Tab-separated table of C-alpha atoms and ligand atoms in Angstrom:
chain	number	residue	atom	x	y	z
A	1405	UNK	CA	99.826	160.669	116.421
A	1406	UNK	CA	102.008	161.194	113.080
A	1407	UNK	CA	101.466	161.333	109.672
A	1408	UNK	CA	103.242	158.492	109.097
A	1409	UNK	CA	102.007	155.930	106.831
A	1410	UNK	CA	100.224	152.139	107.987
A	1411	UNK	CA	102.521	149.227	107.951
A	1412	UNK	CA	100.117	146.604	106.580
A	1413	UNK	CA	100.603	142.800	107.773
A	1414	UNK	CA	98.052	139.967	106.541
A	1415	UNK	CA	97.874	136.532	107.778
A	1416	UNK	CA	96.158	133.901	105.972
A	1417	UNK	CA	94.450	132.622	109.513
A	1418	UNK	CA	94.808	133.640	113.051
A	1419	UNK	CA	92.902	132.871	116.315
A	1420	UNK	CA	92.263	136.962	116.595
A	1421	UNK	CA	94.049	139.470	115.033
A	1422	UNK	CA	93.661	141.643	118.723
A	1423	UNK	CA	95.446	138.573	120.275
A	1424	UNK	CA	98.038	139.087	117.132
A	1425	UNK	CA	98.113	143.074	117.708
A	1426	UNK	CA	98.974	142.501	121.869
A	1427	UNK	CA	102.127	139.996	120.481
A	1428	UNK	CA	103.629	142.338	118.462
A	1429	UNK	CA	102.772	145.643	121.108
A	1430	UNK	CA	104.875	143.139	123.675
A	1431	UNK	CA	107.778	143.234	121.549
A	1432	UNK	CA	107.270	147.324	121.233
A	1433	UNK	CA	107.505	147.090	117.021
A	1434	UNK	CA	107.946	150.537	115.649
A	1435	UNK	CA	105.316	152.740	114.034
A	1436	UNK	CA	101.554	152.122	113.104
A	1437	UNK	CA	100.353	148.883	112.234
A	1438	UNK	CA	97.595	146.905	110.820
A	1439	UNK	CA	97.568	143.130	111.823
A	1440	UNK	CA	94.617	141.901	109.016
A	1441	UNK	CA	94.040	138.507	108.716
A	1442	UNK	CA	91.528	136.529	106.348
A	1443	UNK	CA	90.773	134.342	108.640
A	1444	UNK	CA	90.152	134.513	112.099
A	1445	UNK	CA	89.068	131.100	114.365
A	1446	UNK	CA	88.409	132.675	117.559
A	1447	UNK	CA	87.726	135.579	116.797
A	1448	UNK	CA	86.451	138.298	119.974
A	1449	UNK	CA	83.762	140.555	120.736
A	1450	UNK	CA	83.016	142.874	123.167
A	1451	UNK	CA	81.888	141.847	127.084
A	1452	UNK	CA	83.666	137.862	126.594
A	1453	UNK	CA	81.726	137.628	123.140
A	1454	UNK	CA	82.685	136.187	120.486
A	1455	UNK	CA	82.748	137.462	116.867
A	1456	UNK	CA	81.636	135.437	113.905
A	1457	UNK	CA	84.573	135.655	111.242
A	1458	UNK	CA	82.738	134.738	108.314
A	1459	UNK	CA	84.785	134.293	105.176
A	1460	UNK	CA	85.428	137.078	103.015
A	1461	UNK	CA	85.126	139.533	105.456
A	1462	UNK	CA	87.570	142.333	106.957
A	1463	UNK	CA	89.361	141.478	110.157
A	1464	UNK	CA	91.918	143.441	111.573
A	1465	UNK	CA	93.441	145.519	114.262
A	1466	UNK	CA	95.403	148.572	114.701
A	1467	UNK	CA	98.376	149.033	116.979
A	1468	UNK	CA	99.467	152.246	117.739
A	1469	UNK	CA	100.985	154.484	120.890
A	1470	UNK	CA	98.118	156.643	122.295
A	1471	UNK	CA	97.588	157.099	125.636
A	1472	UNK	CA	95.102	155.401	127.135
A	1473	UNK	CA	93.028	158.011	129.486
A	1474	UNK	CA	92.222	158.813	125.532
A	1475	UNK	CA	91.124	156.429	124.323
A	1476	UNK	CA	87.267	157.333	124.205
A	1477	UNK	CA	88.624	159.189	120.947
A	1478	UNK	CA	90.282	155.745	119.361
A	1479	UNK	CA	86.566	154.831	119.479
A	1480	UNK	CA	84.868	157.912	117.826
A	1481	UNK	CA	87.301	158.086	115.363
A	1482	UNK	CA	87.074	154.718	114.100
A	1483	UNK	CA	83.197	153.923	114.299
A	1484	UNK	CA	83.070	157.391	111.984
A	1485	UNK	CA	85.693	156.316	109.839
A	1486	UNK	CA	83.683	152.955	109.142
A	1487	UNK	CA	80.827	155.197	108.913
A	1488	UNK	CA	82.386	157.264	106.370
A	1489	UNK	CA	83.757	154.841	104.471
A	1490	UNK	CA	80.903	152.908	104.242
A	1491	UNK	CA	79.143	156.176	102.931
A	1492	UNK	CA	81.853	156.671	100.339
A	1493	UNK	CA	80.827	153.413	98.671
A	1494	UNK	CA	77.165	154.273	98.705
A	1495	UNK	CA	76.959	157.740	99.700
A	1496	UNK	CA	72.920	157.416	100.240
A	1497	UNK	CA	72.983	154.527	102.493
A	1498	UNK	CA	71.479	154.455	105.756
A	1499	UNK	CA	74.378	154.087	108.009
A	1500	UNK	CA	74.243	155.646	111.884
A	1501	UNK	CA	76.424	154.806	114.994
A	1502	UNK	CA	75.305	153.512	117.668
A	1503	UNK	CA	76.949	153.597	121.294
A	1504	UNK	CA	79.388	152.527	122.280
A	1505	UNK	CA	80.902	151.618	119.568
A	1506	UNK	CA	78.795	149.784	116.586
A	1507	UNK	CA	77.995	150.592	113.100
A	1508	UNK	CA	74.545	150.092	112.113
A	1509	UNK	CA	73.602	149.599	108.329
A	1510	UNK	CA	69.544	149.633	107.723
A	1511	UNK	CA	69.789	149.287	111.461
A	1512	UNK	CA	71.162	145.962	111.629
A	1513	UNK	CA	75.067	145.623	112.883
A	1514	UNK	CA	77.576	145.723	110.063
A	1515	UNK	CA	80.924	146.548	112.092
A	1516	UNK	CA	81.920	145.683	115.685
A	1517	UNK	CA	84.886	146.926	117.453
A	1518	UNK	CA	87.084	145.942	120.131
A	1519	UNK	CA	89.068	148.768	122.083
A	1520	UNK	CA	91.577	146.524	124.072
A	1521	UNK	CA	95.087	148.218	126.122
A	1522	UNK	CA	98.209	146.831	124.405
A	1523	UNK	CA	101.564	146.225	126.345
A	1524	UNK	CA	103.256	149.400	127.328
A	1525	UNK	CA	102.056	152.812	125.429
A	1526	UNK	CA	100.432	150.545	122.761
A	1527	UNK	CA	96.365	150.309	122.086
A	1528	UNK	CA	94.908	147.868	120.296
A	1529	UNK	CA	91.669	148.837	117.988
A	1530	UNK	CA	90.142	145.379	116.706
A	1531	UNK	CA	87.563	146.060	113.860
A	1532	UNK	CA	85.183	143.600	111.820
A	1533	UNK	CA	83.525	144.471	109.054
A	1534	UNK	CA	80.584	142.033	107.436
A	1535	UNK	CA	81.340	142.669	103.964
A	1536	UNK	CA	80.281	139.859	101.868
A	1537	UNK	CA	77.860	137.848	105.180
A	1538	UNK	CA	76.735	138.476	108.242
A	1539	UNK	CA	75.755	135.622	111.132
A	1540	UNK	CA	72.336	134.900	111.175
A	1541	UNK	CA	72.177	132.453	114.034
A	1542	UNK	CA	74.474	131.831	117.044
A	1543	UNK	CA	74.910	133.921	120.123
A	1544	UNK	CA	73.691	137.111	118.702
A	1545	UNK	CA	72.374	140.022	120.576
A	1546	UNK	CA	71.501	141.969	117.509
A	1547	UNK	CA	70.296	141.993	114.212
A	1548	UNK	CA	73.400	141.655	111.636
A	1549	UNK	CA	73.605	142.760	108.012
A	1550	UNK	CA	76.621	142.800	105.407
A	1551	UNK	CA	77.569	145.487	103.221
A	1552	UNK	CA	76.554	142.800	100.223
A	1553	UNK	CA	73.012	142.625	101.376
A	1554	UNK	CA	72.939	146.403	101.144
A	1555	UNK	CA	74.344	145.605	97.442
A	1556	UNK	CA	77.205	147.472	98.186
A	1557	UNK	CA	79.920	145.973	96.265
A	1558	UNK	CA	83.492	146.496	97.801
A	1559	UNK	CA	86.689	144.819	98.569
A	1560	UNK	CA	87.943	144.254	101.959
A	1561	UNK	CA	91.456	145.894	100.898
A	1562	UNK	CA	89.490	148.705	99.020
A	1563	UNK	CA	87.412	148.943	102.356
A	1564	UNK	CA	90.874	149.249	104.674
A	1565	UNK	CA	92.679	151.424	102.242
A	1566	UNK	CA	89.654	154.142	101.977
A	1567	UNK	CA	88.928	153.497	106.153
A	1568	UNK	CA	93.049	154.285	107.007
A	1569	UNK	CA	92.776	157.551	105.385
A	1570	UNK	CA	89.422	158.536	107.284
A	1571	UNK	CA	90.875	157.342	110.279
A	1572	UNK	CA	94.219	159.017	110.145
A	1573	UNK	CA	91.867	162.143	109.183
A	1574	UNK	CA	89.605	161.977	111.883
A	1575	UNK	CA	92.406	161.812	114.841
A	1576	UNK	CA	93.482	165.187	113.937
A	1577	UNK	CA	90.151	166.305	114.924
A	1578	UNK	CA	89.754	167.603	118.543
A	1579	UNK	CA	87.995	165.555	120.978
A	1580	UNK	CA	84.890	167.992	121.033
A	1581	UNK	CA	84.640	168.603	117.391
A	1582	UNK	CA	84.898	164.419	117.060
A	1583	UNK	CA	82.527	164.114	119.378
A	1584	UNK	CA	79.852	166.441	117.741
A	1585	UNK	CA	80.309	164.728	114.152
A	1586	UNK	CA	79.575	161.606	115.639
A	1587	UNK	CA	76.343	162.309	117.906
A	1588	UNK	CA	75.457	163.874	114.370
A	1589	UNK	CA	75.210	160.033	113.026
A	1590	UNK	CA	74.453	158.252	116.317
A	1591	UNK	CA	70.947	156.745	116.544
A	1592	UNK	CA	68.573	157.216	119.658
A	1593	UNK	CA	69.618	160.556	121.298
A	1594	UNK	CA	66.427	162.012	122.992
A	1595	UNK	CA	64.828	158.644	123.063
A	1596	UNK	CA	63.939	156.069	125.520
A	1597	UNK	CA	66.925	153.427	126.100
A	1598	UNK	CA	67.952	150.246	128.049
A	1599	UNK	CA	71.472	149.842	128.908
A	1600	UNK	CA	72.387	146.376	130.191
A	1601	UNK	CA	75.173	145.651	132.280
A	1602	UNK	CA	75.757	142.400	133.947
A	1603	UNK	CA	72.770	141.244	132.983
A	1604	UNK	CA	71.014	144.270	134.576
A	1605	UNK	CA	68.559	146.657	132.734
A	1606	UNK	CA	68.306	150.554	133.633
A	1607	UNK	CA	65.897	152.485	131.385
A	1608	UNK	CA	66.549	156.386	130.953
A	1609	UNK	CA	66.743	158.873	128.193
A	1610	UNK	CA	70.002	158.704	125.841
A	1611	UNK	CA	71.114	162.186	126.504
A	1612	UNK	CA	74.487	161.650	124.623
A	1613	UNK	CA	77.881	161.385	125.563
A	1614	UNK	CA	80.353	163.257	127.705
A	1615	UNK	CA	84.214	164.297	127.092
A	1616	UNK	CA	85.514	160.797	127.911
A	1617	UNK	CA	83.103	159.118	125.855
A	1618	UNK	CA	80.416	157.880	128.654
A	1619	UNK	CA	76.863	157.603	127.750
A	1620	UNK	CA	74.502	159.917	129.380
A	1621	UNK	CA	71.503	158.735	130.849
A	1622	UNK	CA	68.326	160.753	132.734
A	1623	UNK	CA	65.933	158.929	134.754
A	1624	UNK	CA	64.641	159.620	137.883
A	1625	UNK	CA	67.568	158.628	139.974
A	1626	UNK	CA	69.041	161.819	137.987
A	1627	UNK	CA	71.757	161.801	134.735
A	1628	UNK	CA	73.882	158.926	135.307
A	1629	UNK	CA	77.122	158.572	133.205
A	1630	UNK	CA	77.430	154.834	131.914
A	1631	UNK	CA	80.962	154.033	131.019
A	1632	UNK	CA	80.392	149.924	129.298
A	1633	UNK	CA	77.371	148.458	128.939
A	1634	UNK	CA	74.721	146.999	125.887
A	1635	UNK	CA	71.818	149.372	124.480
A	1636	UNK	CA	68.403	148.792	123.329
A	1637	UNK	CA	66.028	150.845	121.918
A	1638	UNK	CA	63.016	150.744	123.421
A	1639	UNK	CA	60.136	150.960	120.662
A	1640	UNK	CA	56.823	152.823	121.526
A	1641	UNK	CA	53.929	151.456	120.608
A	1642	UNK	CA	51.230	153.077	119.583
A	1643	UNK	CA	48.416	154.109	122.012
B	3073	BTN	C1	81.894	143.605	119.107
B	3073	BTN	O1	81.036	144.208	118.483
B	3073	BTN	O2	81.595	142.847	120.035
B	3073	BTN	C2	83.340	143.819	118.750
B	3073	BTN	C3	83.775	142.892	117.659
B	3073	BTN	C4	85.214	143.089	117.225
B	3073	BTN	C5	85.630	142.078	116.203
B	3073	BTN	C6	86.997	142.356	115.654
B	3073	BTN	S1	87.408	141.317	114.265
B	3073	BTN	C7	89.054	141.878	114.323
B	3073	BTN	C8	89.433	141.952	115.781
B	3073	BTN	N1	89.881	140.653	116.246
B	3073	BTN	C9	89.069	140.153	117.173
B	3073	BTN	O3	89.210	139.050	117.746
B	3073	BTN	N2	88.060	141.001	117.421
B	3073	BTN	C10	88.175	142.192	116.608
């Protein structure tokens, strides 16, 4: 990773900016680059989902050679860097992380993101940011919330600008120093959890995560290492 600066390209409308960002990584273009578009129509999310691109907010993805048996680090460093930068806005709101890769904002979803292989050394990080709205009906598996309905008040190109620098801060980190700045932020260690994959639920305790970014789970069957799957928090009621 080099120091070298973003190349910045906005659409007006696209059907997903990661679609955009695997284009360009097919014809190898040189250097870092930000495919943002204000617009997106079919927009992805994680697991076949897809991701409401409501109007006025961010959408964009970053193309750049990393290799990819590392890229559990593309995905600390940019859920902390949307962490950060939402906290340099509004340095007392209550932002955490939340695995694998979500950014939760009065514990409602503000920021989803998309870690996707491009062609050749390329990866592809797609991020969306609900600035000014969030989707409040549709296929939703969580809450959502905007920055806007936190009242904090920012541009989407203020919002990139301020994230690019965190990000390009954050790589520099090693893996294990990343790693322990983000369990710092990242909501539900020690406590009961669901993950769901395929549809499947297996409770444990969120034990954190391990060097290539896996979630770790104890239940009886042991600690299991989860590598892609949903969680939910399981709340306790009161006796
Ligand atoms: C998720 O939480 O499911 C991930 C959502 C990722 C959405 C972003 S918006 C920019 C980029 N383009 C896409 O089609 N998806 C990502």
């Amino acid at each position: 990773m080099t120091n070298e600066k973003w190349k910045i390209v906005c659409f007006e409308e696209v059907g997903s900016t990661n679609d955009v960002a695997q284009q360009y990584s097919s014809q190898g273009v040189a250097g870092k680059t930000v495919i943002r578009a204000l617009s997106q129509t079919a927009g992805r999310g994680r697991r076949g989902r897809s991701w409401q691109s409501l109007q006025g907010n961010l959408f964009f993805s970053l193309l750049l050679e990393f290799a990819v048996e590392q890229s559990a680090k593309l995905v600390l460093a940019s859920s902390l860097s949307v962490l950060e930068t939402v906290k340099k806005f509004s340095n007392k709101a209550d932002v955490c992380l939340k695995w694998p890769n979500d950014v939760l904002l009065n514990g409602a979803k503000v920021c989803g993101i998309l870690l996707e292989k491009g062609a050749g050394k390329y990866m592809i990080i797609g991020i969306g940011v609900n600035v000014k709205q969030s989707p409040k009906s549709g296929d939703l598996l969580y809450p959502t919330t905007s920055l806007a309905e936190a009242n904090i008040e920012v541009t989407p190109e203020d919002f990139l600008e301020s994230f690019l620098a965190d990000f390009d801060k954050n790589l520099q980190r090693e893996f294990a120093e990343l790693r322990e700045i983000w369990l710092k932020y990242a909501t539900g260690v020690g406590k009961e959890i669901a993950v769901r994959q395929n549809g499947k639920d297996e409770k444990g305790i969120f034990c954190g995560i391990d060097e290539n970014g896996n979630l770790l789970l104890q239940n009886k069957n042991g600690l299991k290492k989860i590598m892609a799957g949903d969680v939910f928090f399981i709340e306790k009621k009161d006796e």
